[in-house]
Amino acid sequence: MTILNKTFDTQYNTAPFSKIKNEDFLPAFKIAIENAKNEIDTIVNNTELPTFKNTIEALDFSGEELDRISSIFFNLNSAETNDEIQKIAQKVSPILSEFSNDITLNEDLFKRVKAVYDSKSDLELTTEQETLLDKKYKSFSRNGANLPEDKKEKLRAIDKELSQLKLKFGEHILAETNKFEMLLTDENDLSGLPEGAKEAAKQLAESKGKDGWLITLDYPSYIPFMTYADNRELREKLSKAFGSKGFHNDDLDNQDIVLKIANLRFERAQLLGYNTHAHFVLEERMAETPEKVNAFLNELLDKAKPAAQEEFEKLEAFAKEIDNIDRLQKWDSAYYSEKLKQKLFDLDDEKLKPYFKLENVINGAFTVANKLFGLQFEEINTIDKYHEDVLTYKVTDSEGELVSIFYADFFPRSGKRNGAWMTSYKPQMIKNGVNERPHVSIVCNFTKPTKSKPSLLTFNEVTTLFHEFGHALHGMLANTTYPSLSGTSVYWDFVELPSQVLENWCYEEESLKLFATHYETGEVIPMELVEKIKASATFHEGMQTLRQLSFGMLDMSWHGIDPTAITNVKAHEVEAFGATKLYPDVEENCMSTAFAHIFQGGYSSGYYSYKWAEVLDADAFEYFKQEGIFNKTVANKFKIFVLSQGGTENPMTLYKKFRGQEPQPEALLRRAGLIK
């Protein structure tokens, strides 16, 4: 296959990153869109009667070249971006949005899809084919195919504007993150900071030609400082910088963008006959309605709030006792939580880190995948990469057959957004009798090795790596016919199950023994530390739950109502946080203006799904625990009914096939220590 006039690697058909220049993208997008349009025209102009094969199947396999260019380009825009790529993204996004609308608003194409849909009771379709037919029909009806022409045009305009606003929102956050630097020249200001964090700060300053220690808003720099730095004023300064991204009334401000996005989404939903954006989104989710989501969030809030309140009061009393702090502020949270955790459990992340050398944790994730699903990972250096830090692997099954190509990108840099995510460069599908295997990638931001130390992970980072690797397994083990139903192409409130369930292996002695060895001595992590990890797993679970619920409620407050009366982003947010508030509000800060999950990513009306998936994962892991965490029968059921099925069937049906019952929320509440 050729793309951007560059030949893909013939052995694995991988992306030719080193041969692609930025100026290649725009022409390539235009050619690929033209080719995809021709494929659509072929479907529309077919003189034969519409059938599942010549219409629905043909439609799902169309635009393959365009999808691959898009995945390469937009992944680079997240992991290795620059001003040039961001400018191209601003040009390309509306073009892609317009092309997508050209398809969903193509009346002749819709007539063919509808003809097949209307005759589905007469067709002998597999479950996967039925799901695909429903999905294709809804992709038209939910995008305005049944609207009159004037409303279709309005919809096109909204989608075009939304695609640009979302990009601009993300660009502002990245620019704000990169712009802030806190250069410290007095070593006393680093009091409390672990040696590794100090060394990393020194190295970062040197890399920018500066004397001293450089602290930034990138997570590997920000989190250790907020957790360990004794200087309260500097923690406050850093916290306010982090919490005020997009909220400075300057050219990187996101307040108007937030209001515009919320209003345009509402207008779009109304145009399509839905009460709100949340009603539109949740029709295609396990939760189904905003009422159900709000009931779910409030049920958990009732259980978590008393525990959270009690935890907060104890933390405040502890801060007063050791440092005479009268009122706990947000910049005190991580610092005193860590001190209290050390006192209660004698568990210091710094004591744990030597057991979690990055390379060992990667091998640990691979070993767990091998024991559960029979996968083998072999690092190969013949695959083209977009950055020298990226690691590449060939993944095979127990018969030596190719399962996937796997990319891993672990360290922060200026062209890479914060956080961690899984993505794909090529989907799995069965086409012309060939099972095309996927190319999957995980991207994280862990501390880079220093001159004296390898990359050592905090326990939180260990669970992050396992989380993203869980998503990756969902992509790698995909085994469906159609690309749009493959891998992680599932309901948003189901997509977090594979990732969150895999985190559980980080807490189990049987699993930790496989990879948690001291990087200098080779000693296996002492079991008393493992016990402390498990005992501390529910530490501040009430407060953590409240925090997650607050994000879900903020999301629903923007998308589950008519937002047209909202004029002040900050005031709206303060009200939305009312039921979950513990810390005093920080006037200079605003979460919405940097809440990329819901204003840039795909989580609008979906942030609740993290907690929803926790219910699924706690229930699923109870099953593993009953039978043994490496039980082949349970693992195989999970692989067959969850990981390999993608979106081929209703997720609750798939879950019940795996578990034998619907998920019970009590499993989560038990694990969290919120009920006995």
XYZ file of C-alpha atoms in Angstrom:
676
model
C 0.000 0.000 0.000
C 1.285 3.489 -0.749
C 0.416 6.562 1.215
C 1.838 10.059 0.881
C 3.708 8.455 -2.073
C 5.734 6.541 0.519
C 5.691 2.756 0.525
C 4.593 1.057 3.736
C 6.917 -1.577 5.188
C 6.177 -4.708 3.164
C 6.698 -7.238 5.957
C 4.219 -5.764 8.460
C 2.647 -2.903 6.472
C 3.746 -0.386 9.130
C 3.760 3.400 8.790
C 6.866 4.905 7.096
C 7.308 7.699 9.672
C 10.859 8.739 8.723
C 9.906 9.215 5.069
C 6.898 11.428 5.779
C 7.385 15.187 5.669
C 4.848 17.601 7.137
C 4.167 19.092 3.710
C 3.095 15.648 2.464
C 0.027 15.520 4.696
C -2.356 18.046 3.142
C -2.002 16.752 -0.457
C -2.236 13.165 0.818
C -5.440 13.916 2.714
C -6.953 15.477 -0.407
C -6.049 12.497 -2.604
C -7.292 9.985 -0.004
C -10.589 11.876 0.399
C -11.012 11.869 -3.382
C -10.352 8.111 -3.480
C -12.797 7.521 -0.629
C -15.435 9.596 -2.452
C -14.955 7.407 -5.533
C -15.508 4.306 -3.384
C -18.755 5.829 -2.077
C -19.820 6.723 -5.625
C -19.282 3.092 -6.661
C -21.664 1.976 -3.903
C -24.258 4.631 -4.772
C -24.117 4.018 -8.529
C -24.393 0.242 -8.270
C -27.360 -0.712 -10.468
C -28.028 -3.897 -8.510
C -30.550 -3.850 -5.677
C -29.025 -2.859 -2.331
C -27.752 -5.856 -0.361
C -25.836 -6.214 2.873
C -22.660 -7.049 0.912
C -22.785 -4.394 -1.837
C -23.903 -1.588 0.487
C -23.291 -2.081 4.228
C -20.125 -4.189 3.978
C -18.744 -2.134 1.080
C -19.320 1.034 3.110
C -17.454 -0.331 6.137
C -14.411 -1.300 4.072
C -14.333 2.041 2.216
C -11.896 4.842 3.086
C -9.171 2.544 4.412
C -6.379 4.726 3.028
C -7.924 7.879 4.506
C -8.305 6.194 7.910
C -4.628 5.256 7.946
C -3.424 8.736 7.029
C -5.737 10.185 9.687
C -4.470 7.820 12.372
C -0.822 8.628 11.565
C -1.421 12.365 11.426
C -3.612 12.809 14.501
C -1.448 10.488 16.598
C 1.550 12.633 15.696
C -0.481 15.721 16.592
C -0.801 14.279 20.123
C 2.577 12.592 20.597
C 5.074 14.509 18.425
C 3.483 17.774 17.363
C 4.856 21.175 16.382
C 3.456 24.492 15.109
C 3.416 23.230 11.534
C 1.451 20.061 12.360
C -1.000 22.088 14.461
C -1.606 24.484 11.547
C -2.208 21.520 9.214
C -4.639 20.072 11.783
C -6.613 23.333 11.728
C -6.876 23.085 7.933
C -7.543 19.352 7.766
C -10.140 18.977 10.543
C -12.910 20.961 8.827
C -12.168 19.174 5.523
C -12.531 15.781 7.236
C -15.644 16.942 9.060
C -17.122 18.068 5.748
C -16.252 14.743 4.089
C -17.844 12.836 6.971
C -20.975 14.945 6.535
C -20.890 14.386 2.773
C -21.281 10.681 3.509
C -23.900 10.842 6.265
C -25.950 13.446 4.394
C -25.722 11.643 1.019
C -29.386 10.930 0.273
C -28.787 8.287 -2.393
C -26.388 6.404 -0.134
C -28.827 6.632 2.767
C -31.641 5.270 0.554
C -29.548 2.153 -0.115
C -28.637 1.747 3.573
C -32.275 2.265 4.584
C -33.473 -0.280 1.993
C -31.213 -2.931 3.534
C -32.175 -1.841 7.072
C -35.913 -2.009 6.288
C -35.555 -5.552 4.926
C -33.341 -6.850 7.762
C -36.005 -9.261 9.071
C -35.776 -11.111 5.737
C -31.993 -11.335 5.776
C -30.064 -14.145 7.386
C -27.414 -12.084 9.148
C -24.895 -13.038 11.814
C -24.979 -11.132 15.117
C -21.968 -9.101 13.945
C -23.668 -8.253 10.650
C -26.866 -7.207 12.456
C -24.824 -4.943 14.730
C -23.023 -3.423 11.734
C -26.321 -2.797 9.914
C -27.806 -1.071 12.982
C -24.638 0.964 13.450
C -24.528 2.102 9.812
C -28.204 3.062 9.785
C -27.810 5.013 13.036
C -24.668 6.734 11.754
C -26.941 8.310 9.140
C -30.066 8.947 11.217
C -28.010 10.316 14.164
C -26.155 12.620 11.780
C -29.158 14.195 10.111
C -29.995 11.926 7.157
C -33.705 12.278 7.941
C -33.519 16.093 8.182
C -34.748 18.550 5.537
C -32.035 20.187 3.399
C -31.808 23.497 5.312
C -31.249 21.675 8.624
C -28.666 19.410 7.022
C -26.700 22.486 5.988
C -26.953 23.864 9.520
C -25.622 20.554 10.874
C -22.654 20.668 8.496
C -21.762 24.168 9.668
C -21.960 23.149 13.345
C -19.748 20.080 12.837
C -17.159 22.088 10.945
C -16.997 24.725 13.670
C -16.861 22.124 16.457
C -13.914 20.316 14.862
C -11.913 23.564 14.773
C -12.884 24.641 18.288
C -11.841 21.313 19.798
C -8.423 21.555 18.152
C -7.948 25.128 19.310
C -8.907 24.113 22.852
C -6.161 21.442 22.870
C -3.564 23.720 21.303
C -4.154 26.333 24.003
C -3.660 23.747 26.779
C -0.433 22.427 25.232
C 0.866 25.979 24.772
C -0.010 26.862 28.394
C 1.725 23.694 29.635
C 4.873 24.414 27.624
C 4.902 28.129 28.500
C 5.115 27.765 32.275
C 8.510 27.180 33.888
C 9.474 27.519 37.544
C 13.261 27.861 37.725
C 14.613 27.399 41.248
C 18.159 28.503 42.047
C 18.124 27.975 45.817
C 18.438 24.284 46.703
C 16.473 24.928 49.927
C 13.388 25.412 47.739
C 13.666 21.722 46.801
C 13.488 20.540 50.409
C 11.467 17.323 50.687
C 11.857 16.451 47.020
C 13.291 12.960 46.354
C 16.795 12.803 44.889
C 15.502 11.372 41.595
C 13.077 14.284 41.137
C 15.822 16.809 41.976
C 18.176 15.201 39.489
C 15.484 15.221 36.787
C 14.802 18.932 37.477
C 18.527 19.690 37.248
C 18.825 17.743 33.995
C 15.807 19.549 32.531
C 17.322 22.936 33.403
C 20.647 21.918 31.809
C 18.877 20.761 28.652
C 17.507 24.310 28.291
C 20.845 25.968 29.048
C 19.777 27.174 32.512
C 21.400 26.999 35.946
C 19.350 25.554 38.774
C 16.356 23.221 38.881
C 13.470 23.488 36.439
C 9.913 22.526 37.445
C 7.197 22.385 34.757
C 3.537 21.425 34.392
C 4.429 18.078 32.785
C 3.213 15.317 35.119
C 6.649 13.760 35.909
C 7.777 17.201 37.101
C 4.507 18.530 38.564
C 3.344 15.510 40.589
C 6.556 14.868 42.616
C 6.768 18.581 43.473
C 3.133 18.752 44.625
C 3.573 15.509 46.595
C 6.909 16.101 48.337
C 8.020 19.767 48.217
C 7.997 21.297 51.720
C 7.768 24.881 50.419
C 4.034 25.603 50.629
C 4.232 28.908 48.707
C 5.899 27.207 45.733
C 3.326 24.401 45.815
C 0.622 27.065 45.720
C 2.301 28.816 42.788
C 2.635 25.554 40.823
C -0.898 24.404 41.679
C -2.419 27.696 40.548
C -0.435 27.605 37.295
C -1.668 24.061 36.640
C -5.262 24.845 37.597
C -5.547 28.057 35.589
C -4.645 26.715 32.141
C -6.885 28.386 29.562
C -8.201 30.809 32.212
C -6.102 33.960 31.892
C -8.255 36.166 29.654
C -5.455 36.235 27.079
C -4.945 34.774 23.607
C -4.741 31.237 25.078
C -8.013 31.604 27.005
C -10.559 28.790 26.600
C -13.639 30.278 28.311
C -15.403 31.360 25.127
C -14.414 28.092 23.453
C -16.005 26.086 26.299
C -19.251 28.076 26.011
C -19.280 27.776 22.222
C -18.638 24.010 22.266
C -21.371 23.398 24.888
C -23.877 25.533 22.984
C -23.064 24.087 19.568
C -23.408 20.540 20.918
C -26.779 21.446 22.425
C -27.924 23.084 19.188
C -26.840 20.008 17.240
C -28.727 17.661 19.568
C -31.881 19.792 19.323
C -31.610 19.814 15.541
C -31.608 16.010 15.595
C -34.596 15.843 17.937
C -32.815 15.156 21.242
C -33.369 17.125 24.474
C -29.659 17.661 25.130
C -26.233 16.564 23.929
C -26.201 13.958 26.739
C -29.473 12.444 25.488
C -27.899 12.158 22.028
C -24.640 10.600 23.282
C -26.124 8.204 25.830
C -28.469 6.589 23.337
C -25.336 4.712 22.214
C -24.034 3.824 25.688
C -24.684 1.111 28.245
C -26.107 3.787 30.587
C -28.711 4.800 27.943
C -30.053 8.060 29.505
C -28.850 11.137 31.474
C -31.351 10.198 34.195
C -29.635 6.826 34.627
C -26.174 8.426 34.680
C -27.212 11.019 37.278
C -28.858 8.324 39.407
C -25.680 6.222 39.160
C -23.438 9.170 40.144
C -25.731 10.179 43.018
C -25.953 6.617 44.355
C -22.153 6.460 44.541
C -22.059 9.996 45.989
C -24.376 8.917 48.843
C -22.036 6.011 49.651
C -18.766 7.931 49.219
C -19.493 11.360 50.700
C -19.591 10.414 54.409
C -16.295 8.509 54.003
C -14.761 11.405 52.042
C -15.852 13.952 54.657
C -14.336 11.854 57.436
C -11.074 11.354 55.492
C -10.847 15.093 54.793
C -11.371 16.039 58.442
C -8.672 13.580 59.529
C -6.285 14.956 56.903
C -6.973 18.527 58.017
C -6.409 17.582 61.677
C -3.153 15.846 60.685
C -1.913 18.946 58.794
C -2.766 21.112 61.810
C -1.013 18.724 64.178
C 2.288 18.562 62.261
C 2.462 22.018 60.624
C -0.219 24.090 62.323
C -2.128 24.465 59.010
C -5.529 25.985 59.835
C -7.269 25.442 56.529
C -6.289 22.739 54.066
C -5.965 24.062 50.495
C -5.835 22.171 47.189
C -2.040 22.535 47.004
C -1.805 20.754 50.378
C -3.781 17.710 49.284
C -1.082 15.482 47.744
C 1.585 16.654 50.219
C -0.250 15.849 53.445
C -1.965 12.781 51.977
C 1.483 11.355 51.224
C 2.748 12.194 54.738
C -0.341 10.642 56.353
C -0.072 7.580 54.119
C 3.561 7.143 55.183
C 2.563 7.465 58.839
C -0.351 4.998 58.587
C 1.238 2.446 56.278
C 4.935 3.343 56.421
C 4.696 3.238 52.642
C 6.735 5.801 50.770
C 6.587 5.869 46.982
C 10.313 6.536 47.045
C 10.872 3.206 48.819
C 8.760 1.456 46.213
C 10.260 3.052 43.095
C 13.511 1.005 43.065
C 11.331 -2.105 42.584
C 9.620 -0.613 39.557
C 12.282 0.007 36.940
C 10.403 0.818 33.729
C 11.931 -2.040 31.711
C 10.946 -4.524 34.441
C 7.375 -3.223 34.590
C 7.077 -3.503 30.788
C 8.295 -7.101 31.010
C 5.852 -7.650 33.865
C 2.931 -6.506 31.724
C 4.168 -8.817 28.940
C 4.491 -11.750 31.366
C 0.957 -11.221 32.697
C -0.340 -11.134 29.091
C 1.584 -14.308 28.355
C 0.236 -16.182 31.378
C -3.340 -15.047 30.717
C -3.560 -15.058 26.934
C -0.466 -16.900 25.660
C 1.068 -13.797 23.998
C 4.803 -13.407 23.240
C 6.462 -9.971 22.832
C 9.689 -9.609 20.869
C 11.363 -6.208 20.529
C 12.254 -5.525 16.890
C 14.249 -2.615 15.521
C 13.343 -2.947 11.850
C 10.154 -0.887 12.187
C 10.112 2.815 11.388
C 9.423 5.138 14.368
C 8.327 8.761 14.757
C 10.799 9.358 17.632
C 13.906 7.571 18.885
C 12.291 7.001 22.328
C 9.587 4.771 20.821
C 9.953 1.011 21.393
C 8.553 -1.451 18.826
C 7.496 -5.069 19.318
C 6.195 -8.000 17.330
C 3.422 -9.792 19.215
C 2.735 -13.461 18.448
C 0.460 -16.173 19.841
C 1.417 -19.607 21.203
C 1.568 -20.949 17.615
C 3.957 -18.176 16.567
C 1.306 -16.427 14.432
C 1.414 -12.617 14.244
C -1.127 -11.044 16.620
C -0.119 -7.374 16.426
C 2.624 -4.806 16.018
C 2.991 -2.843 19.254
C 4.505 0.642 19.758
C 5.322 2.073 23.211
C 6.279 5.726 23.839
C 7.028 6.453 27.500
C 8.761 9.809 28.091
C 7.585 13.452 28.046
C 8.851 15.999 25.504
C 7.706 19.411 24.323
C 5.719 18.135 21.325
C 3.739 15.627 23.373
C 0.592 16.256 25.362
C 0.367 15.285 29.037
C -1.292 12.140 30.295
C -1.412 8.609 28.931
C -3.433 7.020 26.141
C -3.717 4.051 23.808
C -4.205 4.459 20.086
C -4.030 2.511 16.845
C -2.250 2.953 13.515
C -4.032 0.143 11.705
C -7.235 -1.646 12.708
C -7.851 -5.383 12.718
C -10.334 -6.725 10.122
C -10.943 -9.792 7.972
C -10.824 -8.708 4.337
C -10.742 -10.946 1.248
C -10.265 -13.932 3.554
C -7.175 -12.407 5.220
C -7.173 -11.547 8.941
C -5.374 -8.173 8.888
C -3.608 -7.734 12.214
C -3.665 -4.415 14.095
C -0.892 -1.929 14.884
C -1.422 -0.655 18.425
C 0.384 2.003 20.457
C 0.475 3.228 24.051
C 1.772 6.681 24.963
C 2.703 7.721 28.538
C 4.713 10.419 30.321
C 7.088 8.794 32.812
C 10.297 10.179 34.323
C 13.218 9.777 31.927
C 16.350 7.938 33.061
C 18.947 10.299 34.563
C 22.740 10.034 34.519
C 22.692 7.963 37.705
C 19.299 6.243 37.681
C 17.119 4.335 35.224
C 13.468 5.329 34.791
C 11.877 4.319 38.111
C 8.096 4.418 38.312
C 5.846 5.454 41.154
C 3.232 2.825 41.984
C 0.624 5.105 40.410
C 2.651 5.078 37.171
C 2.849 1.271 37.322
C -0.960 1.096 37.368
C -1.076 3.678 34.540
C 1.166 1.484 32.381
C -0.983 -1.591 33.091
C -4.126 0.467 32.390
C -2.962 1.566 28.941
C -1.621 -1.920 28.252
C -5.118 -3.259 29.024
C -6.500 -0.987 26.296
C -3.702 -2.223 24.028
C -4.670 -5.878 24.621
C -8.254 -4.976 23.653
C -6.855 -3.669 20.364
C -4.296 -6.457 19.820
C -6.630 -9.391 20.455
C -9.402 -8.031 18.240
C -10.871 -10.704 16.002
C -13.824 -9.295 14.078
C -14.685 -9.070 10.398
C -15.469 -5.368 10.162
C -13.013 -2.574 11.043
C -15.638 -0.268 12.574
C -16.539 -2.972 15.147
C -12.975 -4.033 15.899
C -10.873 -3.697 19.068
C -11.745 -0.683 21.195
C -14.620 0.335 18.878
C -17.127 -0.297 21.658
C -19.467 1.786 23.795
C -17.481 4.394 25.753
C -18.728 3.063 29.090
C -17.439 -0.417 28.187
C -14.087 0.626 26.711
C -12.462 1.142 30.137
C -13.221 -2.416 31.349
C -10.122 -4.134 29.816
C -7.841 -1.303 30.954
C -9.168 -0.985 34.485
C -9.405 -4.714 35.133
C -5.714 -5.186 34.250
C -4.694 -2.694 36.966
C -5.763 -5.301 39.542
C -2.726 -7.460 38.727
C -0.499 -4.663 40.113
C -1.803 -5.387 43.622
C -1.444 -9.167 43.661
C 1.559 -10.893 45.225
C 1.487 -13.673 42.619
C 1.773 -11.075 39.862
C 4.200 -8.625 41.537
C 6.706 -11.423 42.193
C 7.065 -11.755 38.401
C 8.486 -8.281 37.829
C 8.862 -6.128 40.966
C 12.589 -6.605 41.593
C 15.043 -4.041 42.978
C 16.943 -2.456 40.080
C 20.286 -2.614 41.944
C 20.117 -5.803 44.023
C 17.624 -7.902 42.037
C 15.715 -8.570 45.290
C 12.019 -9.400 44.775
C 9.716 -6.838 46.384
C 9.314 -7.829 50.073
C 5.872 -9.217 50.794
C 5.364 -6.783 53.674
C 5.567 -3.977 51.059
C 3.021 -5.838 48.926
C 0.718 -6.083 51.955
C 1.158 -2.360 52.550
C 0.359 -1.631 48.888
C -2.860 -3.634 49.249
C -3.733 -2.082 52.608
C -3.120 1.408 51.262
C -5.074 0.753 48.029
C -8.262 2.025 49.659
C -6.493 4.958 51.366
C -8.588 8.088 50.800
C -10.883 6.073 48.520
C -13.824 8.216 49.630
C -12.032 11.416 48.553
C -10.791 9.830 45.325
C -14.305 8.625 44.494
C -15.725 12.074 45.253
C -13.128 13.632 42.936
C -14.061 11.309 40.040
C -17.771 11.872 40.669
C -17.201 15.641 40.631
C -15.680 15.372 37.135
C -18.601 13.252 35.940
C -21.083 15.722 37.405
C -19.269 18.686 35.846
C -19.435 16.914 32.477
C -23.188 16.287 32.860
C -23.706 19.895 33.989
C -22.331 21.087 30.640
C -23.993 18.494 28.445
C -27.125 17.244 30.209
C -28.923 20.597 30.229
C -29.715 23.538 27.968
C -26.482 25.580 28.358
C -27.696 28.720 26.574
C -28.203 30.625 29.855
C -24.633 29.956 31.065
C -22.535 33.101 30.635
C -19.847 32.599 33.274
C -17.790 29.403 32.997
C -16.299 29.681 36.489
C -19.613 30.423 38.239
C -21.258 27.480 36.488
C -18.422 25.203 37.519
C -18.545 26.269 41.177
C -22.251 25.407 41.249
C -21.659 22.029 39.538
C -19.011 21.140 42.149
C -21.329 22.085 45.050
C -22.316 18.552 46.140
C -18.744 17.196 45.992
C -16.801 20.147 47.408
C -14.248 19.536 50.164
C -11.474 22.108 49.594
C -12.004 25.886 49.431
C -12.428 27.142 45.882
C -9.378 28.743 44.248
C -10.582 31.905 42.549
C -7.790 31.947 39.939
C -8.452 28.367 38.831
C -10.981 26.778 36.498
C -11.141 23.119 35.532
C -13.466 23.384 32.546
C -11.010 25.484 30.538
C -8.499 22.603 30.637
C -10.910 19.631 30.801
C -9.577 18.109 27.576
C -11.370 14.781 28.105
C -14.758 16.393 27.509
C -13.954 19.446 25.379
C -11.302 17.963 23.109
C -11.416 14.194 23.515
C -14.360 11.823 23.191
C -15.682 11.884 26.749
C -18.421 14.537 26.529
C -21.399 13.103 28.475
C -19.140 10.116 29.103
C -16.818 10.945 31.986
C -19.052 8.912 34.314
C -17.873 5.859 32.349
C -14.644 5.617 34.380
C -16.717 4.860 37.481
C -19.171 2.747 35.464
C -16.279 0.648 34.166
C -14.915 0.359 37.734
C -18.157 -1.409 38.675
C -17.567 -3.795 35.752
C -13.883 -4.286 36.538
C -14.376 -4.922 40.281
C -17.073 -7.470 39.479
C -14.943 -9.108 36.754
C -11.847 -9.310 38.957
C -13.843 -10.928 41.774
C -14.420 -13.758 39.276
C -10.664 -14.031 38.581
C -9.948 -13.998 42.338
C -12.454 -16.798 42.959
C -10.818 -19.056 40.359
C -7.194 -17.819 40.544
C -5.775 -14.664 38.960
C -4.015 -16.642 36.218
C -6.836 -19.151 35.729
C -6.744 -20.108 32.043
C -10.491 -20.847 31.807
C -11.530 -17.430 33.139
C -8.816 -15.674 31.085
C -9.966 -17.482 27.952
C -13.589 -16.479 28.554
C -12.453 -12.870 29.014
C -10.446 -13.066 25.782
C -13.263 -14.699 23.759
C -16.238 -12.688 25.034
C -14.665 -9.301 25.855
C -11.249 -8.672 24.272
C -11.756 -10.282 20.860
C -15.382 -9.285 20.225
C -14.984 -5.507 19.966
C -18.360 -3.905 19.356
C -19.964 -6.863 17.582
C -22.682 -7.311 20.210
C -24.346 -5.365 23.033
C -21.694 -5.039 25.768
C -24.005 -6.202 28.546
C -24.700 -9.379 26.542
C -20.953 -9.946 26.107
C -20.282 -9.247 29.787
C -22.930 -11.741 30.895
C -21.462 -14.383 28.553
C -18.129 -13.888 30.313
C -19.371 -13.494 33.888
C -22.639 -15.397 33.893
C -24.438 -12.439 35.507
C -24.872 -8.660 35.350
C -22.182 -6.677 37.203
C -22.883 -5.984 40.889
C -21.934 -2.480 42.202
C -21.344 -4.032 45.642
C -18.074 -5.535 44.326
C -16.696 -2.016 43.753
C -17.957 -0.672 47.080
C -16.410 -3.677 48.871
C -13.079 -3.207 47.115
C -13.122 0.516 47.923
C -13.809 -0.221 51.581
C -16.994 1.856 51.414
C -19.111 -1.095 52.527
C -18.093 -4.166 54.499
